[in-house]
Amino acid sequence: MSYKETLMGEKPNTTAAVDDPFDEDNIDIEEGEITRGLVNGIISIDFSDRINALAVKSLDQTVVLKLLGRRIGYNTLHSKLYDLWKPSQEIKLMDIENNYFLATF
């Protein structure tokens, strides 16, 4: 599905169902997929290729928002985004620290 199709709420022209190995039902973390350690006194966490791909896929439709020059509340930003962008589907907005927000489409 293209980015445009996702934003516009269109469905791709596919007739066969594709088995997605990164489907939400397949999020079982197996032994050895996450390794923790110390490198030069700094904590190191390494992920397997499958876990890394899963993390990247979960953020493929996410935008980091930072408003420069002023602070804005969650509800105000949420309303403003809907007024400006007029999305066809719900936007999930998450307040992360230091006046940053994540908007997931």
mmCIF file of C-alpha atoms in Angstrom:
data_model
loop_
_atom_site.group_PDB
_atom_site.id
_atom_site.type_symbol
_atom_site.label_atom_id
_atom_site.label_comp_id
_atom_site.label_asym_id
_atom_site.label_seq_id
_atom_site.Cartn_x
_atom_site.Cartn_y
_atom_site.Cartn_z
ATOM 1 C CA MET A 1 0.000 0.000 0.000
ATOM 2 C CA SER A 2 1.410 3.376 -0.938
ATOM 3 C CA TYR A 3 1.666 6.378 1.378
ATOM 4 C CA LYS A 4 -1.018 8.183 -0.639
ATOM 5 C CA GLU A 5 -3.396 5.212 -0.399
ATOM 6 C CA THR A 6 -2.864 5.104 3.353
ATOM 7 C CA LEU A 7 -3.593 8.815 3.790
ATOM 8 C CA MET A 8 -6.560 8.827 1.455
ATOM 9 C CA GLY A 9 -8.077 5.666 2.934
ATOM 10 C CA GLU A 10 -7.901 3.788 -0.380
ATOM 11 C CA LYS A 11 -7.443 0.043 -0.517
ATOM 12 C CA PRO A 12 -4.846 -1.505 -2.835
ATOM 13 C CA ASN A 13 -5.957 -3.677 -5.746
ATOM 14 C CA THR A 14 -4.854 -7.060 -4.433
ATOM 15 C CA THR A 15 -6.877 -10.229 -4.559
ATOM 16 C CA ALA A 16 -4.566 -12.639 -2.738
ATOM 17 C CA ALA A 17 -4.000 -12.330 0.976
ATOM 18 C CA VAL A 18 -0.334 -12.022 1.853
ATOM 19 C CA ASP A 19 0.906 -13.609 5.089
ATOM 20 C CA ASP A 20 2.786 -10.806 6.827
ATOM 21 C CA PRO A 21 5.521 -12.183 9.105
ATOM 22 C CA PHE A 22 5.418 -8.924 11.071
ATOM 23 C CA ASP A 23 1.695 -9.115 11.800
ATOM 24 C CA GLU A 24 0.717 -8.054 15.319
ATOM 25 C CA ASP A 25 -0.040 -11.678 16.168
ATOM 26 C CA ASN A 26 3.613 -12.670 15.553
ATOM 27 C CA ILE A 27 5.345 -10.505 18.135
ATOM 28 C CA ASP A 28 6.835 -13.349 20.137
ATOM 29 C CA ILE A 29 10.377 -12.478 21.183
ATOM 30 C CA GLU A 30 12.538 -15.565 21.171
ATOM 31 C CA GLU A 31 15.671 -16.351 23.136
ATOM 32 C CA GLY A 32 18.722 -14.585 21.696
ATOM 33 C CA GLU A 33 16.855 -11.948 19.682
ATOM 34 C CA ILE A 34 17.797 -9.260 22.191
ATOM 35 C CA THR A 35 21.280 -9.152 23.680
ATOM 36 C CA ARG A 36 22.371 -6.771 26.395
ATOM 37 C CA GLY A 37 25.905 -5.889 27.346
ATOM 38 C CA LEU A 38 28.431 -3.196 28.192
ATOM 39 C CA VAL A 39 30.687 -1.517 25.641
ATOM 40 C CA ASN A 40 33.306 0.804 27.167
ATOM 41 C CA GLY A 41 31.121 1.188 30.259
ATOM 42 C CA ILE A 42 28.023 2.112 28.228
ATOM 43 C CA ILE A 43 24.956 -0.124 28.140
ATOM 44 C CA SER A 44 24.521 -1.781 24.739
ATOM 45 C CA ILE A 45 21.338 -3.451 23.457
ATOM 46 C CA ASP A 46 21.434 -5.343 20.163
ATOM 47 C CA PHE A 47 18.356 -6.578 18.347
ATOM 48 C CA SER A 48 18.044 -9.361 15.791
ATOM 49 C CA ASP A 49 17.159 -8.444 12.210
ATOM 50 C CA ARG A 50 13.562 -9.603 12.770
ATOM 51 C CA ILE A 51 13.058 -7.421 15.863
ATOM 52 C CA ASN A 52 14.743 -4.461 14.144
ATOM 53 C CA ALA A 53 12.473 -4.830 11.089
ATOM 54 C CA LEU A 54 9.445 -5.061 13.382
ATOM 55 C CA ALA A 55 10.419 -1.808 15.139
ATOM 56 C CA VAL A 56 10.989 -0.016 11.825
ATOM 57 C CA LYS A 57 7.677 -1.303 10.428
ATOM 58 C CA SER A 58 5.779 -0.063 13.486
ATOM 59 C CA LEU A 59 7.067 3.476 12.824
ATOM 60 C CA ASP A 60 6.677 3.560 9.035
ATOM 61 C CA GLN A 61 3.590 5.794 9.251
ATOM 62 C CA THR A 62 4.705 7.942 12.180
ATOM 63 C CA VAL A 63 5.798 11.573 12.157
ATOM 64 C CA VAL A 64 7.702 13.287 14.974
ATOM 65 C CA LEU A 65 6.269 16.738 15.670
ATOM 66 C CA LYS A 66 8.091 19.551 17.447
ATOM 67 C CA LEU A 67 6.643 23.018 17.579
ATOM 68 C CA LEU A 68 9.336 25.638 17.616
ATOM 69 C CA GLY A 69 9.057 28.796 19.650
ATOM 70 C CA ARG A 70 6.097 27.941 21.835
ATOM 71 C CA ARG A 71 4.513 25.240 23.932
ATOM 72 C CA ILE A 72 1.148 23.762 23.024
ATOM 73 C CA GLY A 73 -1.070 21.313 24.863
ATOM 74 C CA TYR A 74 -2.106 17.895 23.628
ATOM 75 C CA ASN A 75 -5.787 18.742 23.047
ATOM 76 C CA THR A 76 -4.973 21.994 21.254
ATOM 77 C CA LEU A 77 -2.482 20.265 18.946
ATOM 78 C CA HIS A 78 -4.887 17.392 18.280
ATOM 79 C CA SER A 79 -7.653 19.813 17.259
ATOM 80 C CA LYS A 80 -5.278 21.915 15.150
ATOM 81 C CA LEU A 81 -3.965 18.860 13.271
ATOM 82 C CA TYR A 82 -7.490 17.784 12.359
ATOM 83 C CA ASP A 83 -8.346 21.331 11.258
ATOM 84 C CA LEU A 84 -5.210 21.694 9.107
ATOM 85 C CA TRP A 85 -4.754 18.192 7.678
ATOM 86 C CA LYS A 86 -8.410 17.045 7.497
ATOM 87 C CA PRO A 87 -7.464 13.352 7.614
ATOM 88 C CA SER A 88 -9.782 10.676 6.216
ATOM 89 C CA GLN A 89 -8.776 8.298 9.031
ATOM 90 C CA GLU A 90 -7.941 8.713 12.687
ATOM 91 C CA ILE A 91 -4.591 10.228 13.670
ATOM 92 C CA LYS A 92 -3.095 8.739 16.820
ATOM 93 C CA LEU A 93 -1.239 11.427 18.719
ATOM 94 C CA MET A 94 1.185 10.650 21.536
ATOM 95 C CA ASP A 95 2.788 13.205 23.820
ATOM 96 C CA ILE A 96 6.414 12.310 24.388
ATOM 97 C CA GLU A 97 8.619 14.391 26.633
ATOM 98 C CA ASN A 98 10.219 17.795 25.951
ATOM 99 C CA ASN A 99 7.350 19.151 23.817
ATOM 100 C CA TYR A 100 7.657 16.423 21.164
ATOM 101 C CA PHE A 101 4.678 14.499 19.823
ATOM 102 C CA LEU A 102 4.318 11.378 17.681
ATOM 103 C CA ALA A 103 1.517 11.383 15.096
ATOM 104 C CA THR A 104 0.711 7.950 13.675
ATOM 105 C CA PHE A 105 -1.482 7.577 10.602
#
